[in-house]
Amino acid sequence: MSRSTTGGRRYRFGAMLCGVAAIGALGGVASAQVPPEVPPGAPEVPYVDPARAYLFAHMTKERYGVLFYSVSLDGLHWRRLNGGRPVSEDYHGHPSITRMSDGRYILVGNKSDSDSQVRFWVSSDLIRWAPFGAYQPDLSNVRGFANPLPRLGAPKLFFDKASSRYLLTWHTPNVPHTPADPERYWASQRTLYVTSKDLRTFDGPPKLLFDWDIATIDTIIMPGDEGKGYCAVIKDERYPSYNWTTGKTVRISCAPSLLGPYPMPGPAISPNFREAPTIIRAPNGRDWLAYYEQYAGQSYGLSKAPRLEGPWYQVQGNSGVARWNRFEMPAGTRHGFMIEISRKEYDAIVAAYPEGAAKP
């Protein structure tokens, strides 16, 4: 029996744990007037909540690692701000933003995977970012992970309100890259983590977040449905094959506790060769929207579900045929992180970085 089959059984047990947290199809928008669904494939007008919007902090294919902003009112149709220019020349990395305990925003990144430090920037308005500090993981003794290489891939940050602690994750390999067999390097990637109460001091050495023998990268942690439990959204970094059909796809594992144990992740929610997942709640309050990149910088895809454990289906968009599209993403958009913002914050960000700003 393949590991993918046994993993499915283990996931069903994990989904039961997380299932207690399953949100009702109309949860979260008691006061909103949600329009009825149209027949499948019929034209539809996306719902817009007058009180909220979305920010996508991301890089681009042309300028990898540099910070750009795109915004949306419906979570489906995105437009690039600042005339397509970066919004910061200081930041570098795979953007990941979370709210701090004091209400400010914290942004995490690094200069490159070979940068020995994870770096933080802070902002009260998502417009002006200031350096906050840095953290240098000690990779010399990661329990259960021998000989990790000094590489810190795509740091991600999550603030857990229940414990008042930050969870910092990233991926690290322990097999060098060789042109003759590059997938050995990627297959050795594992998600490491460390916790902190203030991002100034950190709780011990890095640890493995998962106990599965699966390569994982681009891990994000988020609250489970109705805020109960936690879900890890990961990219399965194994190369796809008949024995491992979920290779290079986005998958989800839910657990009752922040640090797990997380069961084997569930079925793929994306096609193969997708990465950098980011998930938002749609304005109607009843759908999760999971975005992922078809690398390298080819296009963005979208899957939708009423609950984090599914069922998920792929939404059509970026097709080049406007009448087929249910979502639109600016060309060349790469790795990033979406967050819900207030309409007041949206208006301020658009005023600071107007869409039609002239390029130098």
GROMACS .gro file of C-alpha atoms in nm, residues 55-58 63 66-70 80-91 107 126-129 349 352-353:
model
   30
   55LEU     CA    1  -0.438   4.326   0.011
   56PHE     CA    2  -0.199   4.096  -0.174
   57ALA     CA    3   0.166   4.161  -0.086
   58HIS     CA    4   0.374   3.977  -0.345
   63ARG     CA    5   1.163   4.138  -0.985
   66VAL     CA    6   1.082   4.263  -0.422
   67LEU     CA    7   0.761   4.390  -0.257
   68PHE     CA    8   0.459   4.481  -0.473
   69TYR     CA    9   0.094   4.541  -0.382
   70SER     CA   10  -0.226   4.428  -0.552
   80ARG     CA   11  -0.167   4.604  -0.930
   81LEU     CA   12  -0.097   4.931  -0.748
   82ASN     CA   13   0.171   5.197  -0.783
   83GLY     CA   14   0.182   5.178  -1.161
   84GLY     CA   15   0.340   4.835  -1.138
   85ARG     CA   16   0.633   4.963  -0.933
   86PRO     CA   17   0.751   4.815  -0.600
   87VAL     CA   18   0.612   4.967  -0.280
   88SER     CA   19   0.941   4.915  -0.093
   89GLU     CA   20   1.300   4.901  -0.207
   90ASP     CA   21   1.415   4.788   0.139
   91TYR     CA   22   1.215   4.467   0.176
  107LEU     CA   23   0.625   4.153   0.765
  126LEU     CA   24   0.066   4.880   0.567
  127ILE     CA   25   0.215   5.180   0.386
  128ARG     CA   26   0.526   5.277   0.582
  129TRP     CA   27   0.746   4.983   0.680
  349ILE     CA   28  -0.330   5.220   0.052
  352ALA     CA   29  -0.068   5.613  -0.127
  353TYR     CA   30   0.001   5.381  -0.423
   0.00000   0.00000   0.00000
